[in-house]
Amino acid sequence: IRVDGRKHARIVADMPQPVHDEIVKYLSSDLLFYRADGPEGLIERQVKHWDPVVGWAADTLGARFIMVEGVVFAAQPDEAIAAASRAIPADAWRLGAAHSVMTLTGSALLALALANGAISQEDAWTAAHVDEDWQMEQWGRDTLAMQRREHGLAEMKPAATVLKHIR
């Protein structure tokens, strides 16, 4: 279901708790916590683009998350989730924008870093696509994937603008 910005803001304003709770849920299994065990080039990119955000969460929010290799679920410390949760915007416009960024990037931490001015929209988008970019470099570009990605970026830009300009 696609809703325009005004309708989305109204939904978030009327029911902010479920939106907040979904961001908290993402924090328990964030994209940035699941690291490749190889090849070395992919590992280096994840470190380059993801570690600054994880470091920001630890240093600024007091949220110390556990990084794991592979895709096997690892429970995150309740204290880390609670600390990061305090950075979730309360304002309906910012909450909705952060939620949009989260769903488009697959990362609540990227959304919170963007919402708190710790990362640019461009860096958040790049970080969200580290694995995909690596795969495309190895195997070639997928036209449909690139079209979906362009559409996602077009949706993310307005959300990033809200996060930047509404405080």
mmCIF file with all atom_site columns, C-alpha atoms in Angstrom:
data_model
loop_
_atom_site.group_PDB
_atom_site.id
_atom_site.type_symbol
_atom_site.label_atom_id
_atom_site.label_alt_id
_atom_site.label_comp_id
_atom_site.label_asym_id
_atom_site.label_entity_id
_atom_site.label_seq_id
_atom_site.pdbx_PDB_ins_code
_atom_site.Cartn_x
_atom_site.Cartn_y
_atom_site.Cartn_z
_atom_site.occupancy
_atom_site.B_iso_or_equiv
_atom_site.pdbx_formal_charge
_atom_site.auth_seq_id
_atom_site.auth_comp_id
_atom_site.auth_asym_id
_atom_site.auth_atom_id
_atom_site.pdbx_PDB_model_num
ATOM 1   C CA . ILE A 1 1   ? 0.000  0.000   0.000   1.00 0.00 ? 1   ILE A CA 1
ATOM 2   C CA . ARG A 1 2   ? 1.396  3.351   -0.978  1.00 0.00 ? 2   ARG A CA 1
ATOM 3   C CA . VAL A 1 3   ? 0.303  6.420   0.934   1.00 0.00 ? 3   VAL A CA 1
ATOM 4   C CA . ASP A 1 4   ? 1.208  10.018  0.324   1.00 0.00 ? 4   ASP A CA 1
ATOM 5   C CA . GLY A 1 5   ? 3.304  11.902  2.874   1.00 0.00 ? 5   GLY A CA 1
ATOM 6   C CA . ARG A 1 6   ? 0.363  13.691  4.499   1.00 0.00 ? 6   ARG A CA 1
ATOM 7   C CA . LYS A 1 7   ? -1.581 10.487  5.039   1.00 0.00 ? 7   LYS A CA 1
ATOM 8   C CA . HIS A 1 8   ? 1.527  8.688   6.350   1.00 0.00 ? 8   HIS A CA 1
ATOM 9   C CA . ALA A 1 9   ? 2.181  11.542  8.803   1.00 0.00 ? 9   ALA A CA 1
ATOM 10  C CA . ARG A 1 10  ? -1.434 11.366  9.996   1.00 0.00 ? 10  ARG A CA 1
ATOM 11  C CA . ILE A 1 11  ? -1.164 7.606   10.560  1.00 0.00 ? 11  ILE A CA 1
ATOM 12  C CA . VAL A 1 12  ? 2.064  8.055   12.522  1.00 0.00 ? 12  VAL A CA 1
ATOM 13  C CA . ALA A 1 13  ? 0.605  10.974  14.494  1.00 0.00 ? 13  ALA A CA 1
ATOM 14  C CA . ASP A 1 14  ? -2.466 8.922   15.419  1.00 0.00 ? 14  ASP A CA 1
ATOM 15  C CA . MET A 1 15  ? -0.537 5.755   16.303  1.00 0.00 ? 15  MET A CA 1
ATOM 16  C CA . PRO A 1 16  ? 3.105  6.559   17.053  1.00 0.00 ? 16  PRO A CA 1
ATOM 17  C CA . GLN A 1 17  ? 3.716  3.641   19.434  1.00 0.00 ? 17  GLN A CA 1
ATOM 18  C CA . PRO A 1 18  ? 3.523  0.837   16.820  1.00 0.00 ? 18  PRO A CA 1
ATOM 19  C CA . VAL A 1 19  ? 5.916  2.805   14.585  1.00 0.00 ? 19  VAL A CA 1
ATOM 20  C CA . HIS A 1 20  ? 8.302  3.347   17.505  1.00 0.00 ? 20  HIS A CA 1
ATOM 21  C CA . ASP A 1 21  ? 8.042  -0.336  18.439  1.00 0.00 ? 21  ASP A CA 1
ATOM 22  C CA . GLU A 1 22  ? 8.900  -1.452  14.924  1.00 0.00 ? 22  GLU A CA 1
ATOM 23  C CA . ILE A 1 23  ? 12.095 0.618   15.009  1.00 0.00 ? 23  ILE A CA 1
ATOM 24  C CA . VAL A 1 24  ? 12.963 -0.981  18.360  1.00 0.00 ? 24  VAL A CA 1
ATOM 25  C CA . LYS A 1 25  ? 12.317 -4.413  16.835  1.00 0.00 ? 25  LYS A CA 1
ATOM 26  C CA . TYR A 1 26  ? 14.750 -3.663  13.986  1.00 0.00 ? 26  TYR A CA 1
ATOM 27  C CA . LEU A 1 27  ? 17.406 -2.789  16.567  1.00 0.00 ? 27  LEU A CA 1
ATOM 28  C CA . SER A 1 28  ? 17.410 -6.399  17.719  1.00 0.00 ? 28  SER A CA 1
ATOM 29  C CA . SER A 1 29  ? 18.539 -7.677  14.307  1.00 0.00 ? 29  SER A CA 1
ATOM 30  C CA . ASP A 1 30  ? 19.984 -4.689  12.466  1.00 0.00 ? 30  ASP A CA 1
ATOM 31  C CA . LEU A 1 31  ? 21.721 -5.134  9.127   1.00 0.00 ? 31  LEU A CA 1
ATOM 32  C CA . LEU A 1 32  ? 24.927 -3.618  10.511  1.00 0.00 ? 32  LEU A CA 1
ATOM 33  C CA . PHE A 1 33  ? 25.354 -6.383  13.099  1.00 0.00 ? 33  PHE A CA 1
ATOM 34  C CA . TYR A 1 34  ? 25.679 -9.215  10.581  1.00 0.00 ? 34  TYR A CA 1
ATOM 35  C CA . ARG A 1 35  ? 29.117 -9.246  9.011   1.00 0.00 ? 35  ARG A CA 1
ATOM 36  C CA . ALA A 1 36  ? 30.601 -11.268 6.195   1.00 0.00 ? 36  ALA A CA 1
ATOM 37  C CA . ASP A 1 37  ? 33.326 -13.768 6.990   1.00 0.00 ? 37  ASP A CA 1
ATOM 38  C CA . GLY A 1 38  ? 34.827 -13.204 3.550   1.00 0.00 ? 38  GLY A CA 1
ATOM 39  C CA . PRO A 1 39  ? 36.033 -12.220 1.046   1.00 0.00 ? 39  PRO A CA 1
ATOM 40  C CA . GLU A 1 40  ? 38.431 -9.703  2.531   1.00 0.00 ? 40  GLU A CA 1
ATOM 41  C CA . GLY A 1 41  ? 37.325 -6.867  0.231   1.00 0.00 ? 41  GLY A CA 1
ATOM 42  C CA . LEU A 1 42  ? 33.715 -7.154  1.405   1.00 0.00 ? 42  LEU A CA 1
ATOM 43  C CA . ILE A 1 43  ? 34.799 -7.308  5.044   1.00 0.00 ? 43  ILE A CA 1
ATOM 44  C CA . GLU A 1 44  ? 36.839 -4.121  4.556   1.00 0.00 ? 44  GLU A CA 1
ATOM 45  C CA . ARG A 1 45  ? 33.853 -2.306  3.024   1.00 0.00 ? 45  ARG A CA 1
ATOM 46  C CA . GLN A 1 46  ? 31.563 -3.323  5.836   1.00 0.00 ? 46  GLN A CA 1
ATOM 47  C CA . VAL A 1 47  ? 34.126 -2.078  8.339   1.00 0.00 ? 47  VAL A CA 1
ATOM 48  C CA . LYS A 1 48  ? 34.568 1.190   6.439   1.00 0.00 ? 48  LYS A CA 1
ATOM 49  C CA . HIS A 1 49  ? 30.861 1.981   6.067   1.00 0.00 ? 49  HIS A CA 1
ATOM 50  C CA . TRP A 1 50  ? 29.291 0.270   9.074   1.00 0.00 ? 50  TRP A CA 1
ATOM 51  C CA . ASP A 1 51  ? 31.782 0.614   11.922  1.00 0.00 ? 51  ASP A CA 1
ATOM 52  C CA . PRO A 1 52  ? 31.474 4.421   12.144  1.00 0.00 ? 52  PRO A CA 1
ATOM 53  C CA . VAL A 1 53  ? 27.714 4.076   12.716  1.00 0.00 ? 53  VAL A CA 1
ATOM 54  C CA . VAL A 1 54  ? 28.135 1.251   15.231  1.00 0.00 ? 54  VAL A CA 1
ATOM 55  C CA . GLY A 1 55  ? 30.839 3.353   16.930  1.00 0.00 ? 55  GLY A CA 1
ATOM 56  C CA . TRP A 1 56  ? 28.529 6.374   17.014  1.00 0.00 ? 56  TRP A CA 1
ATOM 57  C CA . ALA A 1 57  ? 25.828 4.258   18.669  1.00 0.00 ? 57  ALA A CA 1
ATOM 58  C CA . ALA A 1 58  ? 28.306 3.057   21.306  1.00 0.00 ? 58  ALA A CA 1
ATOM 59  C CA . ASP A 1 59  ? 30.008 6.394   21.948  1.00 0.00 ? 59  ASP A CA 1
ATOM 60  C CA . THR A 1 60  ? 27.058 8.773   21.681  1.00 0.00 ? 60  THR A CA 1
ATOM 61  C CA . LEU A 1 61  ? 24.080 6.649   22.669  1.00 0.00 ? 61  LEU A CA 1
ATOM 62  C CA . GLY A 1 62  ? 25.803 4.194   24.990  1.00 0.00 ? 62  GLY A CA 1
ATOM 63  C CA . ALA A 1 63  ? 24.423 1.347   22.847  1.00 0.00 ? 63  ALA A CA 1
ATOM 64  C CA . ARG A 1 64  ? 27.015 -1.422  22.629  1.00 0.00 ? 64  ARG A CA 1
ATOM 65  C CA . PHE A 1 65  ? 25.789 -4.023  20.192  1.00 0.00 ? 65  PHE A CA 1
ATOM 66  C CA . ILE A 1 66  ? 27.227 -7.436  19.353  1.00 0.00 ? 66  ILE A CA 1
ATOM 67  C CA . MET A 1 67  ? 28.626 -8.004  15.848  1.00 0.00 ? 67  MET A CA 1
ATOM 68  C CA . VAL A 1 68  ? 28.449 -11.511 14.383  1.00 0.00 ? 68  VAL A CA 1
ATOM 69  C CA . GLU A 1 69  ? 29.760 -13.202 11.267  1.00 0.00 ? 69  GLU A CA 1
ATOM 70  C CA . GLY A 1 70  ? 27.124 -14.720 9.039   1.00 0.00 ? 70  GLY A CA 1
ATOM 71  C CA . VAL A 1 71  ? 23.359 -14.645 9.261   1.00 0.00 ? 71  VAL A CA 1
ATOM 72  C CA . VAL A 1 72  ? 22.703 -16.711 12.377  1.00 0.00 ? 72  VAL A CA 1
ATOM 73  C CA . PHE A 1 73  ? 20.636 -14.610 14.787  1.00 0.00 ? 73  PHE A CA 1
ATOM 74  C CA . ALA A 1 74  ? 22.444 -13.236 17.819  1.00 0.00 ? 74  ALA A CA 1
ATOM 75  C CA . ALA A 1 75  ? 20.415 -11.708 20.634  1.00 0.00 ? 75  ALA A CA 1
ATOM 76  C CA . GLN A 1 76  ? 21.432 -8.133  21.312  1.00 0.00 ? 76  GLN A CA 1
ATOM 77  C CA . PRO A 1 77  ? 21.834 -6.817  24.856  1.00 0.00 ? 77  PRO A CA 1
ATOM 78  C CA . ASP A 1 78  ? 18.629 -5.299  26.219  1.00 0.00 ? 78  ASP A CA 1
ATOM 79  C CA . GLU A 1 79  ? 20.692 -2.368  27.518  1.00 0.00 ? 79  GLU A CA 1
ATOM 80  C CA . ALA A 1 80  ? 21.971 -1.596  24.013  1.00 0.00 ? 80  ALA A CA 1
ATOM 81  C CA . ILE A 1 81  ? 18.492 -1.709  22.521  1.00 0.00 ? 81  ILE A CA 1
ATOM 82  C CA . ALA A 1 82  ? 17.137 0.510   25.293  1.00 0.00 ? 82  ALA A CA 1
ATOM 83  C CA . ALA A 1 83  ? 19.967 3.027   24.874  1.00 0.00 ? 83  ALA A CA 1
ATOM 84  C CA . ALA A 1 84  ? 19.498 3.239   21.109  1.00 0.00 ? 84  ALA A CA 1
ATOM 85  C CA . SER A 1 85  ? 15.717 3.417   21.516  1.00 0.00 ? 85  SER A CA 1
ATOM 86  C CA . ARG A 1 86  ? 16.069 6.707   23.366  1.00 0.00 ? 86  ARG A CA 1
ATOM 87  C CA . ALA A 1 87  ? 17.341 8.246   20.099  1.00 0.00 ? 87  ALA A CA 1
ATOM 88  C CA . ILE A 1 88  ? 14.119 7.414   18.222  1.00 0.00 ? 88  ILE A CA 1
ATOM 89  C CA . PRO A 1 89  ? 12.402 10.691  17.303  1.00 0.00 ? 89  PRO A CA 1
ATOM 90  C CA . ALA A 1 90  ? 9.191  11.486  19.156  1.00 0.00 ? 90  ALA A CA 1
ATOM 91  C CA . ASP A 1 91  ? 7.828  14.069  16.690  1.00 0.00 ? 91  ASP A CA 1
ATOM 92  C CA . ALA A 1 92  ? 5.416  12.382  14.259  1.00 0.00 ? 92  ALA A CA 1
ATOM 93  C CA . TRP A 1 93  ? 7.077  13.787  11.139  1.00 0.00 ? 93  TRP A CA 1
ATOM 94  C CA . ARG A 1 94  ? 10.570 12.759  12.256  1.00 0.00 ? 94  ARG A CA 1
ATOM 95  C CA . LEU A 1 95  ? 9.349  9.395   13.567  1.00 0.00 ? 95  LEU A CA 1
ATOM 96  C CA . GLY A 1 96  ? 7.677  8.635   10.236  1.00 0.00 ? 96  GLY A CA 1
ATOM 97  C CA . ALA A 1 97  ? 10.754 9.771   8.322   1.00 0.00 ? 97  ALA A CA 1
ATOM 98  C CA . ALA A 1 98  ? 13.072 7.638   10.468  1.00 0.00 ? 98  ALA A CA 1
ATOM 99  C CA . HIS A 1 99  ? 10.764 4.661   9.968   1.00 0.00 ? 99  HIS A CA 1
ATOM 100 C CA . SER A 1 100 ? 10.825 5.204   6.206   1.00 0.00 ? 100 SER A CA 1
ATOM 101 C CA . VAL A 1 101 ? 14.623 5.388   6.167   1.00 0.00 ? 101 VAL A CA 1
ATOM 102 C CA . MET A 1 102 ? 14.801 2.246   8.268   1.00 0.00 ? 102 MET A CA 1
ATOM 103 C CA . THR A 1 103 ? 12.575 0.241   5.939   1.00 0.00 ? 103 THR A CA 1
ATOM 104 C CA . LEU A 1 104 ? 14.397 1.512   2.855   1.00 0.00 ? 104 LEU A CA 1
ATOM 105 C CA . THR A 1 105 ? 17.867 0.757   4.234   1.00 0.00 ? 105 THR A CA 1
ATOM 106 C CA . GLY A 1 106 ? 17.111 -2.293  6.353   1.00 0.00 ? 106 GLY A CA 1
ATOM 107 C CA . SER A 1 107 ? 18.799 -0.616  9.299   1.00 0.00 ? 107 SER A CA 1
ATOM 108 C CA . ALA A 1 108 ? 17.366 1.161   12.319  1.00 0.00 ? 108 ALA A CA 1
ATOM 109 C CA . LEU A 1 109 ? 20.885 2.273   13.254  1.00 0.00 ? 109 LEU A CA 1
ATOM 110 C CA . LEU A 1 110 ? 21.380 3.995   9.906   1.00 0.00 ? 110 LEU A CA 1
ATOM 111 C CA . ALA A 1 111 ? 17.999 5.697   10.341  1.00 0.00 ? 111 ALA A CA 1
ATOM 112 C CA . LEU A 1 112 ? 18.860 6.866   13.862  1.00 0.00 ? 112 LEU A CA 1
ATOM 113 C CA . ALA A 1 113 ? 22.307 8.063   12.806  1.00 0.00 ? 113 ALA A CA 1
ATOM 114 C CA . LEU A 1 114 ? 20.722 10.047  9.977   1.00 0.00 ? 114 LEU A CA 1
ATOM 115 C CA . ALA A 1 115 ? 18.009 11.413  12.281  1.00 0.00 ? 115 ALA A CA 1
ATOM 116 C CA . ASN A 1 116 ? 20.661 12.588  14.733  1.00 0.00 ? 116 ASN A CA 1
ATOM 117 C CA . GLY A 1 117 ? 22.997 14.146  12.151  1.00 0.00 ? 117 GLY A CA 1
ATOM 118 C CA . ALA A 1 118 ? 25.729 11.531  12.610  1.00 0.00 ? 118 ALA A CA 1
ATOM 119 C CA . ILE A 1 119 ? 25.660 10.443  8.955   1.00 0.00 ? 119 ILE A CA 1
ATOM 120 C CA . SER A 1 120 ? 24.611 12.007  5.662   1.00 0.00 ? 120 SER A CA 1
ATOM 121 C CA . GLN A 1 121 ? 21.808 10.676  3.497   1.00 0.00 ? 121 GLN A CA 1
ATOM 122 C CA . GLU A 1 122 ? 24.373 9.703   0.869   1.00 0.00 ? 122 GLU A CA 1
ATOM 123 C CA . ASP A 1 123 ? 26.532 7.821   3.374   1.00 0.00 ? 123 ASP A CA 1
ATOM 124 C CA . ALA A 1 124 ? 23.490 6.061   4.838   1.00 0.00 ? 124 ALA A CA 1
ATOM 125 C CA . TRP A 1 125 ? 22.397 4.937   1.367   1.00 0.00 ? 125 TRP A CA 1
ATOM 126 C CA . THR A 1 126 ? 25.895 3.733   0.503   1.00 0.00 ? 126 THR A CA 1
ATOM 127 C CA . ALA A 1 127 ? 26.186 1.856   3.799   1.00 0.00 ? 127 ALA A CA 1
ATOM 128 C CA . ALA A 1 128 ? 22.841 0.177   3.214   1.00 0.00 ? 128 ALA A CA 1
ATOM 129 C CA . HIS A 1 129 ? 24.057 -1.227  -0.098  1.00 0.00 ? 129 HIS A CA 1
ATOM 130 C CA . VAL A 1 130 ? 27.583 -2.404  0.722   1.00 0.00 ? 130 VAL A CA 1
ATOM 131 C CA . ASP A 1 131 ? 26.759 -6.080  0.194   1.00 0.00 ? 131 ASP A CA 1
ATOM 132 C CA . GLU A 1 132 ? 24.683 -5.453  -2.929  1.00 0.00 ? 132 GLU A CA 1
ATOM 133 C CA . ASP A 1 133 ? 27.379 -3.244  -4.458  1.00 0.00 ? 133 ASP A CA 1
ATOM 134 C CA . TRP A 1 134 ? 29.988 -5.904  -3.771  1.00 0.00 ? 134 TRP A CA 1
ATOM 135 C CA . GLN A 1 135 ? 27.868 -8.581  -5.449  1.00 0.00 ? 135 GLN A CA 1
ATOM 136 C CA . MET A 1 136 ? 27.243 -6.395  -8.498  1.00 0.00 ? 136 MET A CA 1
ATOM 137 C CA . GLU A 1 137 ? 30.959 -5.760  -8.871  1.00 0.00 ? 137 GLU A CA 1
ATOM 138 C CA . GLN A 1 138 ? 31.564 -9.505  -8.843  1.00 0.00 ? 138 GLN A CA 1
ATOM 139 C CA . TRP A 1 139 ? 28.658 -10.654 -11.012 1.00 0.00 ? 139 TRP A CA 1
ATOM 140 C CA . GLY A 1 140 ? 27.394 -7.616  -12.895 1.00 0.00 ? 140 GLY A CA 1
ATOM 141 C CA . ARG A 1 141 ? 24.501 -5.226  -12.478 1.00 0.00 ? 141 ARG A CA 1
ATOM 142 C CA . ASP A 1 142 ? 20.922 -6.373  -12.322 1.00 0.00 ? 142 ASP A CA 1
ATOM 143 C CA . THR A 1 143 ? 18.709 -3.913  -14.196 1.00 0.00 ? 143 THR A CA 1
ATOM 144 C CA . LEU A 1 144 ? 15.597 -4.622  -12.121 1.00 0.00 ? 144 LEU A CA 1
ATOM 145 C CA . ALA A 1 145 ? 17.536 -4.347  -8.871  1.00 0.00 ? 145 ALA A CA 1
ATOM 146 C CA . MET A 1 146 ? 18.956 -1.010  -9.980  1.00 0.00 ? 146 MET A CA 1
ATOM 147 C CA . GLN A 1 147 ? 15.474 0.273   -10.849 1.00 0.00 ? 147 GLN A CA 1
ATOM 148 C CA . ARG A 1 148 ? 14.180 -0.763  -7.403  1.00 0.00 ? 148 ARG A CA 1
ATOM 149 C CA . ARG A 1 149 ? 17.189 0.911   -5.848  1.00 0.00 ? 149 ARG A CA 1
ATOM 150 C CA . GLU A 1 150 ? 16.612 4.171   -7.750  1.00 0.00 ? 150 GLU A CA 1
ATOM 151 C CA . HIS A 1 151 ? 12.983 4.120   -6.633  1.00 0.00 ? 151 HIS A CA 1
ATOM 152 C CA . GLY A 1 152 ? 14.068 3.532   -3.029  1.00 0.00 ? 152 GLY A CA 1
ATOM 153 C CA . LEU A 1 153 ? 16.521 6.414   -3.158  1.00 0.00 ? 153 LEU A CA 1
ATOM 154 C CA . ALA A 1 154 ? 13.802 8.676   -4.551  1.00 0.00 ? 154 ALA A CA 1
ATOM 155 C CA . GLU A 1 155 ? 11.653 7.726   -1.521  1.00 0.00 ? 155 GLU A CA 1
ATOM 156 C CA . MET A 1 156 ? 14.498 8.186   0.938   1.00 0.00 ? 156 MET A CA 1
ATOM 157 C CA . LYS A 1 157 ? 15.463 11.709  -0.105  1.00 0.00 ? 157 LYS A CA 1
ATOM 158 C CA . PRO A 1 158 ? 12.292 13.389  1.223   1.00 0.00 ? 158 PRO A CA 1
ATOM 159 C CA . ALA A 1 159 ? 12.534 11.435  4.490   1.00 0.00 ? 159 ALA A CA 1
ATOM 160 C CA . ALA A 1 160 ? 16.165 12.530  4.873   1.00 0.00 ? 160 ALA A CA 1
ATOM 161 C CA . THR A 1 161 ? 15.114 16.126  4.208   1.00 0.00 ? 161 THR A CA 1
ATOM 162 C CA . VAL A 1 162 ? 12.515 15.933  6.992   1.00 0.00 ? 162 VAL A CA 1
ATOM 163 C CA . LEU A 1 163 ? 15.116 14.536  9.390   1.00 0.00 ? 163 LEU A CA 1
ATOM 164 C CA . LYS A 1 164 ? 17.580 17.260  8.488   1.00 0.00 ? 164 LYS A CA 1
ATOM 165 C CA . HIS A 1 165 ? 15.260 20.254  8.639   1.00 0.00 ? 165 HIS A CA 1
ATOM 166 C CA . ILE A 1 166 ? 12.662 19.465  11.291  1.00 0.00 ? 166 ILE A CA 1
ATOM 167 C CA . ARG A 1 167 ? 14.149 19.462  14.768  1.00 0.00 ? 167 ARG A CA 1
#
